[in-house]
DNA sequence: GCCAACGTTGGC
DNA sequence: GCCAACGTTGGC
């Protein structure tokens, strides 16, 4: 089981929309590093859902329900998509400022490499963020 | 809305 | 293969 974090601008595709639609084809990724991560996703992997630009917080947990396949939005074979479904929202969104303030989370891509839109997470870091999202702070 | 950081493109 | 120009992303 692997752990990931994906980013989306809520204006473009929000957590609420994922919940509403029950699943999402994660398409439109046009960055090699992010694409490589998509290819590594396995069915059942856990994915944190982060709102960029507006919100700036991790808002929910999703799950990979379909492994990488040709991105339906392009004929270009370089790009792939996966399918995600919502698992549950965090009780409380975990804001970026809080992650940046946590000494144990300084090394994650969200902090060091914020532009990467599909990022791997180590389990302990995934768990820390989820735990923060369950506690009222 | 600005701008820094980053990735990609294309001329040479 | 280098690097300048350009486009995009995302935090502030």
GROMACS .gro file of C-alpha atoms (C1' of nucleotides) in nm:
model
  161
    1UNK     CA    1   0.000   0.000   0.000
    2UNK     CA    2   0.135   0.337  -0.103
    3UNK     CA    3   0.044   0.684   0.009
    4UNK     CA    4   0.004   0.992  -0.206
    5UNK     CA    5  -0.108   1.350  -0.210
    6UNK     CA    6  -0.280   1.513  -0.504
    7UNK     CA    7  -0.347   1.880  -0.549
    8UNK     CA    8  -0.635   2.049  -0.715
    9UNK     CA    9  -0.760   2.402  -0.736
   10UNK     CA   10  -1.112   2.388  -0.593
   11UNK     CA   11  -1.224   2.618  -0.874
   12UNK     CA   12  -1.124   2.348  -1.119
   13UNK     CA   13  -1.205   2.032  -0.927
   14UNK     CA   14  -1.292   2.037  -0.559
   15UNK     CA   15  -1.321   1.771  -0.292
   16UNK     CA   16  -1.695   1.841  -0.277
   17UNK     CA   17  -1.724   1.763  -0.644
   18UNK     CA   18  -1.543   1.435  -0.595
   19UNK     CA   19  -1.787   1.345  -0.315
   20UNK     CA   20  -2.079   1.448  -0.531
   21UNK     CA   21  -1.964   1.248  -0.831
   22UNK     CA   22  -1.848   0.949  -0.621
   23UNK     CA   23  -1.540   0.905  -0.841
   24UNK     CA   24  -1.309   1.104  -1.062
   25UNK     CA   25  -1.082   1.041  -1.355
   26UNK     CA   26  -0.764   1.220  -1.255
   27UNK     CA   27  -0.670   1.353  -1.596
   28UNK     CA   28  -0.490   1.651  -1.739
   29UNK     CA   29  -0.157   1.588  -1.566
   30UNK     CA   30   0.114   1.723  -1.798
   31UNK     CA   31   0.421   1.698  -1.587
   32UNK     CA   32   0.659   1.406  -1.610
   33UNK     CA   33   0.732   1.369  -1.244
   34UNK     CA   34   0.364   1.380  -1.155
   35UNK     CA   35   0.291   1.140  -1.440
   36UNK     CA   36   0.551   0.898  -1.309
   37UNK     CA   37   0.382   0.903  -0.973
   38UNK     CA   38   0.044   0.836  -1.132
   39UNK     CA   39   0.192   0.530  -1.300
   40UNK     CA   40   0.310   0.399  -0.965
   41UNK     CA   41  -0.033   0.420  -0.806
   42UNK     CA   42  -0.192   0.088  -0.720
   43UNK     CA   43  -0.554   0.005  -0.665
   44UNK     CA   44  -0.635   0.065  -0.298
   45UNK     CA   45  -0.360   0.320  -0.239
   46UNK     CA   46  -0.455   0.608  -0.010
   47UNK     CA   47  -0.449   0.962  -0.143
   48UNK     CA   48  -0.470   1.288   0.045
   49UNK     CA   49  -0.664   1.556  -0.138
   50UNK     CA   50  -0.519   1.905  -0.116
   51UNK     CA   51  -0.681   2.230  -0.222
   52UNK     CA   52  -0.430   2.467  -0.379
   53UNK     CA   53  -0.474   2.839  -0.439
   54UNK     CA   54  -0.801   2.858  -0.250
   55UNK     CA   55  -0.820   2.688   0.086
   56UNK     CA   56  -0.456   2.582   0.097
   57UNK     CA   57  -0.536   2.278   0.304
   58UNK     CA   58  -0.558   1.901   0.297
   59UNK     CA   59  -0.930   1.835   0.303
   60UNK     CA   60  -0.996   1.467   0.256
   61UNK     CA   61  -0.883   1.112   0.198
   62UNK     CA   62  -0.940   0.937  -0.133
   63UNK     CA   63  -0.850   0.598  -0.273
   64UNK     CA   64  -0.720   0.471  -0.604
   65UNK     CA   65  -0.987   0.258  -0.772
   66UNK     CA   66  -0.829   0.225  -1.116
   67UNK     CA   67  -0.461   0.212  -1.201
   68UNK     CA   68  -0.302   0.420  -1.473
   69UNK     CA   69  -0.446   0.419  -1.822
   70UNK     CA   70  -0.423   0.646  -2.124
   71UNK     CA   71  -0.535   0.997  -2.035
   72UNK     CA   72  -0.874   1.035  -2.209
   73UNK     CA   73  -0.819   1.408  -2.261
   74UNK     CA   74  -0.531   1.356  -2.505
   75UNK     CA   75  -0.412   1.120  -2.777
   76UNK     CA   76  -0.058   1.174  -2.665
   77UNK     CA   77   0.054   0.841  -2.524
   78UNK     CA   78   0.291   1.000  -2.279
   79UNK     CA   79   0.012   1.098  -2.042
   80UNK     CA   80  -0.192   0.879  -1.813
   81UNK     CA   81  -0.481   0.907  -1.568
   82UNK     CA   82  -0.602   0.713  -1.268
   83UNK     CA   83  -0.944   0.689  -1.111
   84UNK     CA   84  -1.009   0.803  -0.755
   85UNK     CA   85  -1.301   0.776  -0.517
   86UNK     CA   86  -1.358   0.971  -0.195
   87UNK     CA   87  -1.312   0.780   0.131
   88UNK     CA   88  -1.385   1.042   0.393
   89UNK     CA   89  -1.332   1.408   0.458
   90UNK     CA   90  -1.099   1.516   0.735
   91UNK     CA   91  -1.293   1.638   1.038
   92UNK     CA   92  -1.093   1.953   1.005
   93UNK     CA   93  -0.893   2.062   0.699
   94UNK     CA   94  -0.522   2.069   0.773
   95UNK     CA   95  -0.385   2.398   0.642
   96UNK     CA   96  -0.055   2.431   0.465
   97UNK     CA   97   0.072   2.677   0.726
   98UNK     CA   98   0.025   2.412   0.991
   99UNK     CA   99   0.212   2.153   0.786
  100UNK     CA  100   0.490   2.402   0.730
  101UNK     CA  101   0.500   2.470   1.102
  102UNK     CA  102   0.530   2.101   1.191
  103UNK     CA  103   0.897   2.008   1.232
  104UNK     CA  104   0.814   1.646   1.148
  105UNK     CA  105   0.673   1.739   0.809
  106UNK     CA  106   0.944   1.967   0.676
  107UNK     CA  107   1.070   1.711   0.425
  108UNK     CA  108   0.748   1.634   0.241
  109UNK     CA  109   0.706   1.750  -0.118
  110UNK     CA  110   0.421   1.982  -0.031
  111UNK     CA  111   0.675   2.186   0.163
  112UNK     CA  112   0.990   2.135  -0.043
  113UNK     CA  113   0.846   2.095  -0.389
  114UNK     CA  114   0.510   2.259  -0.377
  115UNK     CA  115   0.446   2.265  -0.749
  116UNK     CA  116   0.444   1.889  -0.791
  117UNK     CA  117   0.079   1.799  -0.837
  118UNK     CA  118   0.100   1.426  -0.760
  119UNK     CA  119   0.334   1.347  -0.475
  120UNK     CA  120   0.433   1.035  -0.283
  121UNK     CA  121   0.398   1.039   0.094
  122UNK     CA  122   0.554   0.810   0.349
  123UNK     CA  123   0.310   0.636   0.578
  124UNK     CA  124   0.419   0.815   0.896
  125UNK     CA  125   0.370   1.150   0.724
  126UNK     CA  126   0.035   1.048   0.582
  127UNK     CA  127  -0.069   0.937   0.931
  128UNK     CA  128   0.050   1.261   1.089
  129UNK     CA  129  -0.157   1.472   0.853
  130UNK     CA  130  -0.464   1.253   0.896
  131UNK     CA  131  -0.422   1.262   1.276
  132UNK     CA  132  -0.400   1.640   1.266
  133UNK     CA  133  -0.720   1.640   1.064
  134UNK     CA  134  -0.904   1.432   1.324
  135UNK     CA  135  -0.810   1.645   1.621
  136UNK     CA  136  -0.973   1.973   1.698
  137UNK     CA  137  -0.689   2.214   1.720
  138DG     C1'  138  -0.281   4.055  -0.879
  139DC     C1'  139   0.205   3.992  -0.825
  140DC     C1'  140   0.601   3.745  -0.867
  141DA     C1'  141   0.934   3.369  -0.773
  142DA     C1'  142   1.021   2.910  -0.893
  143DC     C1'  143   1.002   2.580  -1.205
  144DG     C1'  144   0.932   2.322  -1.651
  145DT     C1'  145   0.929   2.325  -2.148
  146DT     C1'  146   1.041   2.481  -2.598
  147DG     C1'  147   1.315   2.601  -2.976
  148DG     C1'  148   1.699   2.849  -3.205
  149DC     C1'  149   2.164   2.813  -3.256
  150DG     C1'  150   2.354   2.020  -2.589
  151DC     C1'  151   2.314   2.489  -2.415
  152DC     C1'  152   2.048   2.852  -2.274
  153DA     C1'  153   1.722   3.234  -2.340
  154DA     C1'  154   1.248   3.302  -2.378
  155DC     C1'  155   0.828   3.183  -2.255
  156DG     C1'  156   0.429   2.972  -2.005
  157DT     C1'  157   0.237   2.788  -1.583
  158DT     C1'  158   0.183   2.711  -1.106
  159DG     C1'  159   0.078   2.843  -0.656
  160DG     C1'  160   0.180   3.097  -0.227
  161DC     C1'  161   0.133   3.537  -0.057
   0.00000   0.00000   0.00000
